[in-house]
mmCIF file of C-alpha atoms in Angstrom:
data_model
loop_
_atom_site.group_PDB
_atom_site.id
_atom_site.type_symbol
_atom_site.label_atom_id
_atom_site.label_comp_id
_atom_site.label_asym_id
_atom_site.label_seq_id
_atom_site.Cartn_x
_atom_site.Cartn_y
_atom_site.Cartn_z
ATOM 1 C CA UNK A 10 -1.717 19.591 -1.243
ATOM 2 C CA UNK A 11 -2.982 22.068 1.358
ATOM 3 C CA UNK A 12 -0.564 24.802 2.484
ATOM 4 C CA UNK A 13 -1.119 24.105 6.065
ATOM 5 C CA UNK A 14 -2.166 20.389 6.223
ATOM 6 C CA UNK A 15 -1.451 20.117 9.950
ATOM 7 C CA UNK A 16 -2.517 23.985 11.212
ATOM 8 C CA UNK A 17 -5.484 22.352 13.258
ATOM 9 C CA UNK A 18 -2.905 20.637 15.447
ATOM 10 C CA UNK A 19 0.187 22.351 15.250
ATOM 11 C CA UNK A 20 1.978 19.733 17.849
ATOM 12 C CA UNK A 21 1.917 17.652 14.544
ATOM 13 C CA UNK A 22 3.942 19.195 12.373
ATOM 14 C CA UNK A 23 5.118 18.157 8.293
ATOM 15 C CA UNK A 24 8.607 19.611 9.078
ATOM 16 C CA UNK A 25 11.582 18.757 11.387
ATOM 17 C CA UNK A 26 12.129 21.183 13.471
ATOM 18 C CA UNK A 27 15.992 21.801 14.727
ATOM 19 C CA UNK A 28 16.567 21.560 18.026
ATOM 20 C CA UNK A 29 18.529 24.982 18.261
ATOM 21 C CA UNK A 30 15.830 26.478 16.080
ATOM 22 C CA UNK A 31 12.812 24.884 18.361
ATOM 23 C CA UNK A 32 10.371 27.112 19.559
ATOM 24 C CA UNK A 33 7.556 25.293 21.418
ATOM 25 C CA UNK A 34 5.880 28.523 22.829
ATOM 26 C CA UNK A 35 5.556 29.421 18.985
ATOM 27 C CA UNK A 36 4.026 26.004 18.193
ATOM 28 C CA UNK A 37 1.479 25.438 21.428
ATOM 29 C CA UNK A 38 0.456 29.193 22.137
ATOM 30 C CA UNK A 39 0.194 30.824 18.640
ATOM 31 C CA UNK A 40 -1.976 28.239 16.284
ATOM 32 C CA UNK A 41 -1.476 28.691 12.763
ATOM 33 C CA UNK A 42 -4.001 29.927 10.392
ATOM 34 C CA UNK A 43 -4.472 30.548 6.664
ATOM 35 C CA UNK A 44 -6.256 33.067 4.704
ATOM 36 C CA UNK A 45 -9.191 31.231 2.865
ATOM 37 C CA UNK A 46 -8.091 33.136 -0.458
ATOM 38 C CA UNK A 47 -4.260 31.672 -0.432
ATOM 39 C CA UNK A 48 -4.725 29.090 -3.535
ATOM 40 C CA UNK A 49 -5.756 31.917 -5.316
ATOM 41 C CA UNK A 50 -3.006 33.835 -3.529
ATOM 42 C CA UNK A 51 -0.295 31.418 -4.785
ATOM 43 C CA UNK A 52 -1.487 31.067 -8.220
ATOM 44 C CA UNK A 53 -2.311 35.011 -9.047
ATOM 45 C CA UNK A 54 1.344 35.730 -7.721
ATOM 46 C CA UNK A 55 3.060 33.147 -9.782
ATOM 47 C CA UNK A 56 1.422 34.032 -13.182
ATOM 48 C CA UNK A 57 2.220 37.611 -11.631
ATOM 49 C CA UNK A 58 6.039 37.185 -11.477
ATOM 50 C CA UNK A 59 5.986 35.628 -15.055
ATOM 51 C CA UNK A 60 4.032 38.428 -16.602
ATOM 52 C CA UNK A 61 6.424 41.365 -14.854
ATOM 53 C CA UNK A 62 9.540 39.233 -15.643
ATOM 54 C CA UNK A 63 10.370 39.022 -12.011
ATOM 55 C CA UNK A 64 11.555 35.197 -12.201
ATOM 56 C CA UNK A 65 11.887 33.490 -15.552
ATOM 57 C CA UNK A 66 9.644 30.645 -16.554
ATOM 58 C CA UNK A 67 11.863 27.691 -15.382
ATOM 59 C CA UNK A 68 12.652 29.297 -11.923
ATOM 60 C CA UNK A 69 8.990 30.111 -11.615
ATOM 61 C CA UNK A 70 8.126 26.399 -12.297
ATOM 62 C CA UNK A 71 11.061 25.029 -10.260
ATOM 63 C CA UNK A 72 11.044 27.287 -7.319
ATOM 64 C CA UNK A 73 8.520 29.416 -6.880
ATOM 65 C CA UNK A 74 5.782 27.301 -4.792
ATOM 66 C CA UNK A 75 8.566 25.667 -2.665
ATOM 67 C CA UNK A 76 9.823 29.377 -1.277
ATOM 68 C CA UNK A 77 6.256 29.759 0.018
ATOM 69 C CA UNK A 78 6.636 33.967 -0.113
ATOM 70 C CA UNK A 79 2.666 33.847 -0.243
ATOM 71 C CA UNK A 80 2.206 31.053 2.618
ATOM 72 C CA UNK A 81 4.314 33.990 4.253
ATOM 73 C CA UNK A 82 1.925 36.258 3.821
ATOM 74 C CA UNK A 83 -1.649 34.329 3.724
ATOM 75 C CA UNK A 84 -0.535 33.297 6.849
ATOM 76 C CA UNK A 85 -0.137 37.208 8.506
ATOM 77 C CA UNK A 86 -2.716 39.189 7.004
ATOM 78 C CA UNK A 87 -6.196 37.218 8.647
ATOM 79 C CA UNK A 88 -9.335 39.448 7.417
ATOM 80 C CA UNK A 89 -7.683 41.332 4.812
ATOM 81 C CA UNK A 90 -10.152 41.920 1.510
ATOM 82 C CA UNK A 91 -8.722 39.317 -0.966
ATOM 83 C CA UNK A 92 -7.153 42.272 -3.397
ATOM 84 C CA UNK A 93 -5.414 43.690 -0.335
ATOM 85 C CA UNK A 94 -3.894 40.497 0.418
ATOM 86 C CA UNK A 95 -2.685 39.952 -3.654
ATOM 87 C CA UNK A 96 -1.478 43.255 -3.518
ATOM 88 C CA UNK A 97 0.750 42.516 -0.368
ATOM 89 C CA UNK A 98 1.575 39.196 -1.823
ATOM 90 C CA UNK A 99 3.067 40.364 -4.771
ATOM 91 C CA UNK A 100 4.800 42.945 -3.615
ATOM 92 C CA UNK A 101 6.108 40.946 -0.648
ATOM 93 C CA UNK A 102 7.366 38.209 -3.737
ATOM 94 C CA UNK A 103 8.931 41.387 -5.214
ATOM 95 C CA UNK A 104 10.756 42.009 -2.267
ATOM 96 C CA UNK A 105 12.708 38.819 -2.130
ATOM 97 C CA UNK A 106 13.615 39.373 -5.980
ATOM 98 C CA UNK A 107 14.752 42.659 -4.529
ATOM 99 C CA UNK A 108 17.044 41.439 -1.586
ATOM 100 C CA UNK A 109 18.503 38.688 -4.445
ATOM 101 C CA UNK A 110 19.381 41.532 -6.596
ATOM 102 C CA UNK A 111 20.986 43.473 -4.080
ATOM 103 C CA UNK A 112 22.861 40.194 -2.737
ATOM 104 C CA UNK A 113 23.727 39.269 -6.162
ATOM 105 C CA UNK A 114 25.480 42.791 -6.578
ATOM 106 C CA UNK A 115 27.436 42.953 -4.019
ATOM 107 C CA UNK A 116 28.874 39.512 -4.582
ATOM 108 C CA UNK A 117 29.650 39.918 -8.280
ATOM 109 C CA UNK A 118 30.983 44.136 -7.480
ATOM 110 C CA UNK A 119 28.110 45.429 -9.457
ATOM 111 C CA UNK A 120 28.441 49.409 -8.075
ATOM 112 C CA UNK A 121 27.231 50.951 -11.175
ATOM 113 C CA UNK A 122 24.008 48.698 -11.531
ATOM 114 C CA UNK A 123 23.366 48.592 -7.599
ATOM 115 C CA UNK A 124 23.324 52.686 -7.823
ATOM 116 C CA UNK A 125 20.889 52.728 -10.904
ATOM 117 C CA UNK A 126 18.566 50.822 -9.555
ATOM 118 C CA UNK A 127 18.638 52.820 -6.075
ATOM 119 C CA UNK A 128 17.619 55.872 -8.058
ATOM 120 C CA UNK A 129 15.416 54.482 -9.963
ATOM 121 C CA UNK A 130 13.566 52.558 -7.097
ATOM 122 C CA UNK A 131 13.407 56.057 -5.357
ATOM 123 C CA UNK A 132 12.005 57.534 -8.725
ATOM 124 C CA UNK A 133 9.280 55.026 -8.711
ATOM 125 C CA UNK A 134 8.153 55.115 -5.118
ATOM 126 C CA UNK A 135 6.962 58.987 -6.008
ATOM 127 C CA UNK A 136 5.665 58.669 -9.228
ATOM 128 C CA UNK A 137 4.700 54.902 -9.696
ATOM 129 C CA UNK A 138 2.714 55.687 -12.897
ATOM 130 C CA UNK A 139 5.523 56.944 -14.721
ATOM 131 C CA UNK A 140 7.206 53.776 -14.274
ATOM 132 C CA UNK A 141 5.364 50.405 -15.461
ATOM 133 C CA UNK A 142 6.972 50.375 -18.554
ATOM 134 C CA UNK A 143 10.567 50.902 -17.051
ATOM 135 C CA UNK A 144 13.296 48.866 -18.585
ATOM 136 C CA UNK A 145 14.344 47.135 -15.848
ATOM 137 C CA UNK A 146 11.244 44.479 -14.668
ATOM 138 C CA UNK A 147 12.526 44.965 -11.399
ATOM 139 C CA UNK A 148 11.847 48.758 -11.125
ATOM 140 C CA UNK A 149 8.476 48.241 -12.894
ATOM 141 C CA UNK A 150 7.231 45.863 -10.716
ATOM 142 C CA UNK A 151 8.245 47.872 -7.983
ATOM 143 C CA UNK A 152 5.994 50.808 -9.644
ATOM 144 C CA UNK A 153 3.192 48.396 -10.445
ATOM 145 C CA UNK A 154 2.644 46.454 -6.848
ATOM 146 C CA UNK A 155 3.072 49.901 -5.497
ATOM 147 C CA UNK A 156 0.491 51.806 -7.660
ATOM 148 C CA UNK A 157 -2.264 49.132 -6.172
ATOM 149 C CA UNK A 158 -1.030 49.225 -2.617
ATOM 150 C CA UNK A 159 -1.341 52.850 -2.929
ATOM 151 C CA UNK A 160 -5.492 52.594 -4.138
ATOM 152 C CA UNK A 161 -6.458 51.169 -0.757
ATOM 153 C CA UNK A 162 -6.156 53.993 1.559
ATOM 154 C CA UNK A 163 -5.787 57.983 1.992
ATOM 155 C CA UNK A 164 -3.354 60.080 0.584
ATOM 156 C CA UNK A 165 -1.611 60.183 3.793
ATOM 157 C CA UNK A 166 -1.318 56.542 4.108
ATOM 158 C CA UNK A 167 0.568 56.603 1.006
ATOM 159 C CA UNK A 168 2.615 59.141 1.847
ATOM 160 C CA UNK A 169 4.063 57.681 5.041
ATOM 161 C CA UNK A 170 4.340 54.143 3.586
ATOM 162 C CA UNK A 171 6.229 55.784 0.572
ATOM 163 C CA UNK A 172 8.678 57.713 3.485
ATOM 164 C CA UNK A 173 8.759 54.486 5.190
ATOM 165 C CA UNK A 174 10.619 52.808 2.098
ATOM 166 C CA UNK A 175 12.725 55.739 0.834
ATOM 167 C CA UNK A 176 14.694 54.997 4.508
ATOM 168 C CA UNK A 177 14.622 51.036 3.769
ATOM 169 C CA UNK A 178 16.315 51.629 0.287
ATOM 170 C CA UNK A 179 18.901 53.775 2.005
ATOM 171 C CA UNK A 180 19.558 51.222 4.226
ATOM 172 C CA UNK A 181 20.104 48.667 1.595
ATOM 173 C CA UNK A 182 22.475 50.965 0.597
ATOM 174 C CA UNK A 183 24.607 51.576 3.595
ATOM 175 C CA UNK A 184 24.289 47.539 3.727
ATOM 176 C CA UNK A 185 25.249 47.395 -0.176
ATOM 177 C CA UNK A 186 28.238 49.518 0.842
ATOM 178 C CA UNK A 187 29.079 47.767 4.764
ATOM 179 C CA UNK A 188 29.086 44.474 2.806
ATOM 180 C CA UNK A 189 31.237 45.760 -0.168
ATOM 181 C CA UNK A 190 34.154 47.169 2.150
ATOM 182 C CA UNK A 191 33.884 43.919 4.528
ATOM 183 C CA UNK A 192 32.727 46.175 7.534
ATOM 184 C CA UNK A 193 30.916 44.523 9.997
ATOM 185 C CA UNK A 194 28.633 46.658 11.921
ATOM 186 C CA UNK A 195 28.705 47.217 15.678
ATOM 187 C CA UNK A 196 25.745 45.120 17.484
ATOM 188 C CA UNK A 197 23.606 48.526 18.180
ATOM 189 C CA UNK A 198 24.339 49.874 14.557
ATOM 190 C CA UNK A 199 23.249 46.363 13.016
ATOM 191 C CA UNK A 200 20.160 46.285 15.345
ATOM 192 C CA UNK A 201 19.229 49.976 14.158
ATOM 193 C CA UNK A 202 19.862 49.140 10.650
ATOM 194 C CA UNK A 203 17.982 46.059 10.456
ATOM 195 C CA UNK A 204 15.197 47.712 11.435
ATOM 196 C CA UNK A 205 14.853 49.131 8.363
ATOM 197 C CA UNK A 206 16.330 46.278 6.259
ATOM 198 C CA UNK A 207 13.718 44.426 7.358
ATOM 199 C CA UNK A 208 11.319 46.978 6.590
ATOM 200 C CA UNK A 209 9.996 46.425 10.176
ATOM 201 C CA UNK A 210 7.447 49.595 9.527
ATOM 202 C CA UNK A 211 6.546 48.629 6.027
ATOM 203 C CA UNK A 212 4.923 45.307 6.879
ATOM 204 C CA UNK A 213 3.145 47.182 9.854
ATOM 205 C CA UNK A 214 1.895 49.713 8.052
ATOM 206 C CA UNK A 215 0.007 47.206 5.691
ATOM 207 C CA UNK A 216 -1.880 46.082 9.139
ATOM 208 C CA UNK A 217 -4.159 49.227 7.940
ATOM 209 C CA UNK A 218 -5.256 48.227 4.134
ATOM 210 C CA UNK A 219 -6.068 44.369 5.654
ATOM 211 C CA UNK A 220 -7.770 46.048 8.568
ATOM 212 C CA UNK A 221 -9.856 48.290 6.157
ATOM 213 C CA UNK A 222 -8.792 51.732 7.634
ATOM 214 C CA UNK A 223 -5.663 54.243 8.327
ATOM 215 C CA UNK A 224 -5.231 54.318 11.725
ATOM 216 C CA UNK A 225 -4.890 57.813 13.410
ATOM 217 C CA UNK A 226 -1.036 59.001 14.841
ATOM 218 C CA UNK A 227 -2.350 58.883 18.112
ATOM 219 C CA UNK A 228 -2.987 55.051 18.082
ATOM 220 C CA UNK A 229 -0.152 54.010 15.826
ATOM 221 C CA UNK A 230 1.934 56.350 18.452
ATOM 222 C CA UNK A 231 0.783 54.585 21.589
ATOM 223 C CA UNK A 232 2.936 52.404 23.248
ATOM 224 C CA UNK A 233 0.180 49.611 23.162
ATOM 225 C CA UNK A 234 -0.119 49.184 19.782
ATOM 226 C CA UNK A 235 3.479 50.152 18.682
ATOM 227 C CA UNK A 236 5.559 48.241 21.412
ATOM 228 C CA UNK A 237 3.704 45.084 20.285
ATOM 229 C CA UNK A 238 4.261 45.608 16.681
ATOM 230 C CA UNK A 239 7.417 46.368 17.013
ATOM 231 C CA UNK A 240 7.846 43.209 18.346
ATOM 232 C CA UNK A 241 6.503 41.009 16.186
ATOM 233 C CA UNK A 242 9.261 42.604 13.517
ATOM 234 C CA UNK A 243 11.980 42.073 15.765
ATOM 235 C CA UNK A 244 11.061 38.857 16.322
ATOM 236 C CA UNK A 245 10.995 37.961 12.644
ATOM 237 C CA UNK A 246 14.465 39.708 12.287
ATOM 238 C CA UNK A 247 15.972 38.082 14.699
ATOM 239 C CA UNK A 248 14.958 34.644 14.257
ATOM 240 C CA UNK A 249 15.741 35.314 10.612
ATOM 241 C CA UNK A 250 18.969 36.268 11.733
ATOM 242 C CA UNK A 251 19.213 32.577 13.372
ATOM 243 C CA UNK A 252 17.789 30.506 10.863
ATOM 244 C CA UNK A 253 20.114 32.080 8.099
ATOM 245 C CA UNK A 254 23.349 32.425 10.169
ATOM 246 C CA UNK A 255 24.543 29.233 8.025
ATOM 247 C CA UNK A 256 23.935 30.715 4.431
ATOM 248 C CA UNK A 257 25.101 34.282 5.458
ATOM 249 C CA UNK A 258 28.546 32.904 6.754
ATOM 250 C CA UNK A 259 28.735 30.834 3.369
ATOM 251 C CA UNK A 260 28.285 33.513 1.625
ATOM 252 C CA UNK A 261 30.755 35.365 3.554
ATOM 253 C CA UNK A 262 28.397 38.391 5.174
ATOM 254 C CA UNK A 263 29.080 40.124 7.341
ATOM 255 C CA UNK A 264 25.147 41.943 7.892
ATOM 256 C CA UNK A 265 23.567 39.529 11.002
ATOM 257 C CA UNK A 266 23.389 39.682 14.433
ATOM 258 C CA UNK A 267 25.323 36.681 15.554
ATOM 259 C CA UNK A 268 28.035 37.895 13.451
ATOM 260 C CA UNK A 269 28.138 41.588 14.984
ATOM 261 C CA UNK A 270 28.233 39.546 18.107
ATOM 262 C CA UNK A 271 31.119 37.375 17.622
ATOM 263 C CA UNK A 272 32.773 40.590 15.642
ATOM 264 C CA UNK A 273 32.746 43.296 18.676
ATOM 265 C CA UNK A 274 31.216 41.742 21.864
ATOM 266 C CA UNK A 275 33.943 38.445 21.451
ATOM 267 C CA UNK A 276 31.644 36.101 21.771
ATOM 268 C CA UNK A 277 32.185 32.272 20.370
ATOM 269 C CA UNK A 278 29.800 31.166 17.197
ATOM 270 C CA UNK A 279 27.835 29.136 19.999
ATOM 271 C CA UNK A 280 27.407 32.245 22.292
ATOM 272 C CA UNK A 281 25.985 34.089 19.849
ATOM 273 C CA UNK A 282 23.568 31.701 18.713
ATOM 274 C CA UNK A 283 22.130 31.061 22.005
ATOM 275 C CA UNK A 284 22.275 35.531 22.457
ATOM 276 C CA UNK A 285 20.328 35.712 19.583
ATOM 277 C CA UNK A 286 17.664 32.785 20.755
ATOM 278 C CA UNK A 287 17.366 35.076 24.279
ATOM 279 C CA UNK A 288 16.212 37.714 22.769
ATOM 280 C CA UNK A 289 13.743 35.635 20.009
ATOM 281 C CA UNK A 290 12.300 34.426 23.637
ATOM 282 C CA UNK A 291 12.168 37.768 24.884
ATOM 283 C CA UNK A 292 10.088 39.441 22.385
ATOM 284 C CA UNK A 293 7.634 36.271 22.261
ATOM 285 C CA UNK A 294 7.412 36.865 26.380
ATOM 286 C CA UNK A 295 6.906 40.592 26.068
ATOM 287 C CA UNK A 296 4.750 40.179 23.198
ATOM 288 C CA UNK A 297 2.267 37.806 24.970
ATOM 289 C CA UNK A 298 1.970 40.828 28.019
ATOM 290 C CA UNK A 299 1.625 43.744 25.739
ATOM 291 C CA UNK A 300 -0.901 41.931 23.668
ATOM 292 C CA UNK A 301 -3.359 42.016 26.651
ATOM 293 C CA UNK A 302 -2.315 46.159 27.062
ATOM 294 C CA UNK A 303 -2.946 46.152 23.390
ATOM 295 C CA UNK A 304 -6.225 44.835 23.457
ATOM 296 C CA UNK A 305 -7.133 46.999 26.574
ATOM 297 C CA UNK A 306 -6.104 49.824 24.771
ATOM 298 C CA UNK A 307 -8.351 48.921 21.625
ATOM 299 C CA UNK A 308 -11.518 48.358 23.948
ATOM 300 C CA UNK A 309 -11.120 51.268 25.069
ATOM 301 C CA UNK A 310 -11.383 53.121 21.945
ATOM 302 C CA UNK A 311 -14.891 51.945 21.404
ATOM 303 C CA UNK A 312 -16.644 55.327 23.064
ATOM 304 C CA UNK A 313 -20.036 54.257 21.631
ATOM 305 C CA UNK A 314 -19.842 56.078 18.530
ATOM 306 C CA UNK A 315 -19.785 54.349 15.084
ATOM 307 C CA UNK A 316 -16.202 55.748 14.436
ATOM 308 C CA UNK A 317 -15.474 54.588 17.775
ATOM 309 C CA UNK A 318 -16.135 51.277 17.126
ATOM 310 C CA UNK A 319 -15.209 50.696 13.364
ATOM 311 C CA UNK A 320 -11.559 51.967 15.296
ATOM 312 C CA UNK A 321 -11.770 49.591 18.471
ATOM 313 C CA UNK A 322 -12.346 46.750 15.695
ATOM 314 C CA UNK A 323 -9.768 47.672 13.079
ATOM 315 C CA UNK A 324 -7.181 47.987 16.146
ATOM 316 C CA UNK A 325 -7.794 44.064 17.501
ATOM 317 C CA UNK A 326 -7.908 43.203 13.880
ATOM 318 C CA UNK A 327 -4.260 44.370 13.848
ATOM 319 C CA UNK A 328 -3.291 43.403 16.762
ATOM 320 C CA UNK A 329 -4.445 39.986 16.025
ATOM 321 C CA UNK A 330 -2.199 39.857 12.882
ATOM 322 C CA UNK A 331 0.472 40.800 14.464
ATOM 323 C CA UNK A 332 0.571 37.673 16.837
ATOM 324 C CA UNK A 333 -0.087 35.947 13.263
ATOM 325 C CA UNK A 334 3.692 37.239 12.432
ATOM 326 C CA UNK A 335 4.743 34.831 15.124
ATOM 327 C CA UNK A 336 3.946 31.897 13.359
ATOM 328 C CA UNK A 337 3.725 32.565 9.999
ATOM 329 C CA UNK A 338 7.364 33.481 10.122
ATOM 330 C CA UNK A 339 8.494 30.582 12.215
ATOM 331 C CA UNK A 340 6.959 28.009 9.935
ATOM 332 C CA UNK A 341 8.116 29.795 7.050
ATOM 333 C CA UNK A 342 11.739 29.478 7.818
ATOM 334 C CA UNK A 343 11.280 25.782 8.028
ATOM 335 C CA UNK A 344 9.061 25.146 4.739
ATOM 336 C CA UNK A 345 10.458 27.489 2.483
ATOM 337 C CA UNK A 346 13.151 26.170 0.272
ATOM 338 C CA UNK A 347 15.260 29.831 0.878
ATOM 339 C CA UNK A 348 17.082 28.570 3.909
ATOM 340 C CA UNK A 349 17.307 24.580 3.256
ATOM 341 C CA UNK A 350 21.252 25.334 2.526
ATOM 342 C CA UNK A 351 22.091 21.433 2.656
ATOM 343 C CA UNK A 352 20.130 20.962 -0.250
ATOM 344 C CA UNK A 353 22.099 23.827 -2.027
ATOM 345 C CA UNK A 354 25.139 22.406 -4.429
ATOM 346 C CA UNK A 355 26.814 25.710 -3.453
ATOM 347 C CA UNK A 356 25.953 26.352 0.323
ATOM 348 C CA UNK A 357 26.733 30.720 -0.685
ATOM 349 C CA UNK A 358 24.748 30.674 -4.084
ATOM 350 C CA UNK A 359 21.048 30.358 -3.752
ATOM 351 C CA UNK A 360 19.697 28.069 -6.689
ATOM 352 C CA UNK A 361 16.837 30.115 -7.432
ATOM 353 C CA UNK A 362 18.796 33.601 -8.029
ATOM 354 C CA UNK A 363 19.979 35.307 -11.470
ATOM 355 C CA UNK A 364 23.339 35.929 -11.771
ATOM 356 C CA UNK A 365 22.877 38.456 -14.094
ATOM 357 C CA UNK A 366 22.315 42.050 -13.808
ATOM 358 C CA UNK A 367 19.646 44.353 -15.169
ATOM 359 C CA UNK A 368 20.585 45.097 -19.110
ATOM 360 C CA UNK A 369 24.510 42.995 -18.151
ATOM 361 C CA UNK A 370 25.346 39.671 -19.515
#
């Protein structure tokens, strides 16, 4: 069955759509599309998270196509070379194995096992090599999706993307530790904060190996490309922060905007849900003006020399991915079987998760 059997007309749609959820501007104004290598995609990542131990055979079988992590991502990176996009892929399917492992430790009190595998994941973001054999599958396919981003691009690249996720594992931390002690954070803390949880400059930053080049500081640095890319992450955040409102209060979280909202601004469960929808709304609105400016602002890099124009072209080619976010994202949240909470026997316990910890029984 084709991942996308209705993204030629994406006013016909294979899902049900929630009313509060609904956003029309989303499916009229930003089409879907699929990378052409995404069977591929799916089936390289799957044998992937069997061979690094990353999901066990059953959950693989069970689960793994209906949480659509690489419709997620076939869907965001148009244009990248095929083993860019299976690098991002897997690592991206990594991720979500991370954020289970993290959830699943703070529910069951793990300290100890949470804080070894912070170290280690630092360890392994500055010496990858040194850690494919590592114990814990979690850490080595950390080191081994890692290694491969890293053989795309310069030095430099590397280095920021590496600085980039030494701050989001410190914020899983200061969320490991928020969620532990019940805090709840204040609306701007949370916002700053989820910034990074959501590893907002990671998945920008991987605009660069799909677009073929590392963009200079002086683009990435300009409001017209970064306002626009930073709002196609806050615009995932946040409506990831609606769609999973109902399995983060199940699970009795306290690390999402509507409840920071209801928490310290005193708003009612309702309020906050429609707070959080104004400012989905807003970023799609601002988005669709600074795309224009962003596009201007590539143009205009094109000074009719070959570097010129290899950057002008790499710049829309990002740009253009990052109004892919806006659907990718939306229709993920509706196909992928990691927010469908009704069909959950335990609305706070994901079916697909392990229990277990690292080396624990």
């Amino acid at each position: 069955m084709p991942a996308f059997p209705y993204s030629t007309t994406p006013t016909s749609t294979a899902v049900a759509v929630p009313p509060s959820l609904a956003l029309p501007v989303i499916e009229t104004a930003f089409p879907r599309q699929l990378h052409a290598y995404w069977p591929a995609l799916q089936e390289n990542t799957r044998t992937w998270l069997l061979e690094k131990r990353l999901m066990s055979a059953d959950t693989v079988e069970e689960h793994a196509d209906r949480l659509r992590y690489t419709d997620l991502m076939a869907g965001y990176y148009l244009g990248a070379p095929d083993e860019v996009l299976q690098a991002i892929a897997d690592y991206s399917a990594w991720f979500f194995v991370w954020d289970d492992r993290h959830d699943r430790d703070i529910v069951h009190g793990r300290t100890v096992a949470w804080r070894r595998l912070r170290g280690a994941l630092h360890l392994a973001l500055d010496s990858p090599r040194d850690h494919l054999h590592h114990p814990d599958p979690l850490v080595a396919g950390f080191a081994d999706s890692v290694l491969r981003l890293f053989s795309f691009l310069p030095a430099t690249w590397n280095a920021r993307f590496a600085r980039h996720f030494h701050a989001v594992i410190e914020a899983y931390d200061r969320e490991f530790h928020n969620r532990s002690e019940h805090i709840v954070p204040t609306v701007a803390e949370y916002l700053s904060l989820r910034r990074l949880t959501f590893a907002h400059w990671i998945w920008t930053d991987l605009l660069e190996p799909s677009a073929g080049r590392e963009l200079p500081d002086a683009v990435r640095g300009n409001p017209a490309y970064r306002r626009p890319a930073l709002l196609s992450q806050e615009f995932a955040a946040w409506y990831n922060d609606l769609c999973s409102l109902p399995k983060e209060i199940a699970g009795d979280e306290v690390h999402n905007l509507g409840i920071s909202l209801v928490t310290h601004e005193g708003l009612t469960l309702e309020a906050a849900i429609k707070e959080i929808r104004r400012r989905v709304e807003e970023c799609i609105t601002e988005f669709l003006a600074m795309e224009h400016e962003a596009l201007r602002f590539a143009d205009g890099l094109a000074d009719g020399t070959v570097c010129g124009k290899e950057l002008s072209a790499a710049v829309r080619a990002c740009v253009g991915n990052m109004r892919n976010w806006f659907s990718s994202v939306y229709w993920f949240h509706h196909e992928s079987g990691r927010y469908m909470v009704d069909s959950w026997d335990d609305r706070s316990t994901p079916p697909y998760v392990n229990n277990e910890a690292a080396g624990e029984k």
